[in-house]
Amino acid sequence: MTDPRQVPAIPQGTDEQRAAEGNRLIGQRIPQIDAHDKVTGRARYTDDLRLHNPLWVKILRSPCASARIRRLDDTRARSMAGVRAVLTGADFERRFGVLPISRDEPVIARQWVNYVGEPVAAVAAETLAEAEAALDSIEIEYVPDTPCLDPRKGLKPVTRPIHPELKRDNNLHKKVEQCFGDPESGFEQAEVIVNKRFSFAPVTHAFTEPHATQVELSRDGELTVYSATQVPHYLHRALAEVLDLPAHRIRVIKPHLGGGFGGKSDPFSHEIIAARMALETGRNVRLRFNREEVFFSNHGRHPTEIAMKLGYHPERGITGLTNSATIDGGAYGSFGVVTTYYNGVLLQGPYKLPNYRFECRRVYTNKPMCGAMRGHGGVNPRFASEVLVDMALTEAGLDPAAGRLTMLLDENTLTPNEFRITSVGLRRGLENAMAHSGWRDKYGKLPFGRGIGVACGFFISGSALPIHRNEMPGATVRLTIDLDGGVTVYSGAADIGQGSDTILAMMAAEVLGLPLDWVKVVSADTRLTPIDLGSYSSRVTFMCGNAARNAAIRMRRRLVEAACELLGIEPPPLPGPGEPESFFRQGGRKPDFANEDLGANPDYSDGFVFADGRIGPAGDECGVDYMAVVARALDRDGILQTRGTYRPPKLGGSFKGAGAGLSPSYSFTAHIAEVEVDPDTGLVRVERITTAHDCGRALNRLAVEGQIEGSIHMGLGQALMERIDYDQGAVQNPSLLEYKMLSAFEQPEIEIVDCDSDESEGPFGGKEAGEGVLAPVAPAVANALFDAVGIRLTRLPMTPDLVLKAIARNKQAETS
């Protein structure tokens, strides 16, 4: 452990002064605190755990996309050597789902199966081979039905809806319609009107670690569920509800996690099956998917059809936009209701959009369900809108990048659907990207086959509303200091590889003036940590970061009081809260140490210096040793413990659906992509991407760069090659060999340019950097294709065959 006396002093003064002088840790390039364990193989993921004498659990899956189960005979399986339990749909009365309004998924199918790969039975046996053999012995007779595989057909009356409990004559799951302003009037004002139909293939997360769960049963019947999950809290709730167990008899722990990207943000049936198996057998159990099972349990991005129309005026910007989308939800709800809204509301930035109407329909089909995936709900409509913006600006004879600059949202404004826009750094960021990419020297000037394109985006930084209605804070963190002086941060947030544990440790270390290795993080353990809603909606850094910072500020106050006792001086007065600086910002007020609310990103100036292992008044050399202060503070109460919370401000309008997309802050992104297209093969090679991402202040620049590079990698995969292929509802490419992704050799050169902004409500000025970067990647490439070879593609992925056909159509049109 580092000696705290070797640490550089924390600059004294207010946040603004510290920002000017530079923080000690915040804003630096800091490796993740668990990086060494991960790269050396010491990190333990769920399947690495070794419980005592566990049973193996395997799941039998449906070969039919839609069928009635006429007979299921598991007699042989139950009598086979090594088999300790068999579960079928009859063992689970209740359905589940991450959203309270969509609890439509059975743990195991009972009378009907609704997709190829749906669980129909499960076996627990002494060995994996015995479990697999038992699955083969289960006899099931199916009566196949005609599956619904096309969402457009699912909107028409069907003989048997996939969810008859909704009492509809079709397979519509959710329909959303919203209108702001007068789009028709906007189109009348436009000088240019463009419209296109767009189509998007299904894609999946392709995380490295497959789903895995292990369950430990205590001698008094309590369950400890270790699982590769992004949402321990929601899994905890689902287990208690479906198994009808008191929640206090269940503990959920997330070990190290090998990627999620939204694909592990639901409770899953296999987690409930594993827990039930432990209860049935009285034994520990383990379960791990193979890669095929991961694809069968997809939950990826929705296949989407979009018809979009855009009106543009050179002086007024976008005058009107309409968006009609149909998304293929698969067999069950997952996060689908949220996705339905996000396909519309996330078009309210980054440009001013006074007149906007959208409708989106999510349709059940007999395929694995779709759910949340990085850039949730915003990626496909962003592609459509950015291609249309490019078309409009080009038809108007304007530079597409310079034209975008004139339409960007201003900071401290409300959008027509009442999103509160606080900080916006994109204007300067896009200008920087244009300069660094050589945009003005290249756009429209490169030889045939080479081109450059631009696209912008915007995304939420956390959700202002909880999934389950309650009055709890949006995030809570507990912080302790032990007799040895070590700090422990307890948080329910799930580090899924994005580095949230490191950010929380940095918050505490920065405020308390300690080396980073004096801070430990205990996270994602429902027995030890406060409730956190999980890693989704790009919420952890902003919301948990604020909570961790506030917990550290409260601890700092306790230490200052103890130091004053040792020094024989009066502690500084308890500052009360100041008035908010403006309607739009909560920040800029002093912490209210006497009450509960410290607000967002409070100024914690107290006139003391925490540095070099000592604590004392600024400008006075009579400080006292940090360890002596800790000992004195412990003398008071026997425990040094504080908590910090973050509550999003009250936001949004009063219309139906006003809560969708509400966030305390929004990120902004611009990409400029340079491509080379082979007109003979249709092969597209992305040579370079220049990126400006407004994440407020980059709290850990190394982590932000990693998130940006990862997002670009995923975005290029969807743009150029990724797609799940189905045949009669069965996945045809369920492996990482057959599901083509971008290799390391195809990753382009990436330059990240300065785009910081003043986000006064984010912890130390930070906001989202995990998801928003992805959405503008594909349209930037598409717009570069237009510059390179003159084609406008409206389907993803933009495979070589589509490129060749489009080039051929262009040639035919020129010669006819």
Coordinates of N, CA, C and O in Angstrom, one line a residue, residues 55-56 58 77 80-84 123-137:
L55 N -23.9 -29.7 -8.3 CA -24.5 -30.4 -9.3 C -24.4 -29.6 -10.6 O -24.4 -28.4 -10.5
W56 N -24.4 -30.3 -11.8 CA -24.4 -29.6 -13.0 C -25.9 -29.4 -13.5 O -26.7 -30.4 -13.4
K58 N -28.3 -28.5 -16.8 CA -28.4 -28.2 -18.2 C -29.9 -28.1 -18.6 O -30.8 -28.6 -17.9
A77 N -35.5 -39.9 -17.6 CA -34.4 -38.9 -17.1 C -34.3 -39.0 -15.6 O -33.2 -39.0 -15.0
M80 N -32.3 -42.0 -14.3 CA -30.9 -42.2 -14.8 C -29.8 -41.9 -13.7 O -30.0 -41.2 -12.8
A81 N -28.7 -42.6 -13.9 CA -27.6 -42.5 -13.0 C -27.2 -41.0 -12.9 O -27.0 -40.3 -13.9
G82 N -27.0 -40.6 -11.7 CA -26.5 -39.2 -11.4 C -27.5 -38.1 -11.4 O -27.2 -37.0 -11.0
V83 N -28.7 -38.4 -11.9 CA -29.7 -37.3 -12.0 C -30.3 -37.1 -10.6 O -30.7 -38.0 -9.9
R84 N -30.4 -35.8 -10.2 CA -30.9 -35.5 -8.9 C -32.2 -34.7 -8.9 O -32.9 -34.7 -8.0
V123 N -32.3 -30.3 -16.1 CA -31.9 -31.4 -15.4 C -30.7 -31.0 -14.5 O -29.8 -30.3 -14.9
A124 N -30.7 -31.5 -13.3 CA -29.5 -31.4 -12.4 C -28.9 -32.8 -12.1 O -29.6 -33.7 -11.7
A125 N -27.6 -32.9 -12.4 CA -27.0 -34.2 -12.3 C -25.6 -34.0 -11.7 O -25.0 -32.9 -11.6
E126 N -25.0 -35.2 -11.3 CA -23.7 -35.1 -10.7 C -22.6 -34.6 -11.6 O -21.6 -34.0 -11.2
T127 N -22.7 -35.0 -12.9 CA -21.7 -34.6 -13.8 C -22.4 -33.9 -15.0 O -23.6 -34.1 -15.3
L128 N -21.6 -33.2 -15.8 CA -22.1 -32.6 -17.0 C -22.6 -33.6 -18.0 O -23.7 -33.5 -18.6
A129 N -21.8 -34.7 -18.1 CA -22.2 -35.7 -19.1 C -23.5 -36.4 -18.7 O -24.4 -36.7 -19.6
E130 N -23.7 -36.6 -17.4 CA -25.0 -37.2 -17.0 C -26.1 -36.3 -17.2 O -27.2 -36.7 -17.6
A131 N -25.9 -35.0 -17.0 CA -27.0 -34.0 -17.2 C -27.4 -34.0 -18.7 O -28.6 -34.0 -19.1
E132 N -26.4 -34.0 -19.6 CA -26.6 -33.9 -21.0 C -27.3 -35.2 -21.5 O -28.2 -35.2 -22.3
A133 N -26.9 -36.4 -20.9 CA -27.5 -37.6 -21.3 C -29.0 -37.7 -20.9 O -29.8 -38.2 -21.6
A134 N -29.2 -37.1 -19.7 CA -30.6 -37.1 -19.2 C -31.5 -36.2 -20.1 O -32.7 -36.6 -20.4
L135 N -31.0 -35.1 -20.6 CA -31.8 -34.3 -21.5 C -32.2 -35.1 -22.7 O -33.3 -35.0 -23.2
D136 N -31.3 -35.9 -23.3 CA -31.6 -36.7 -24.5 C -32.7 -37.7 -24.2 O -33.3 -38.1 -25.2
S137 N -32.9 -38.1 -23.0 CA -33.9 -39.1 -22.7 C -35.3 -38.5 -22.5 O -36.3 -39.3 -22.3

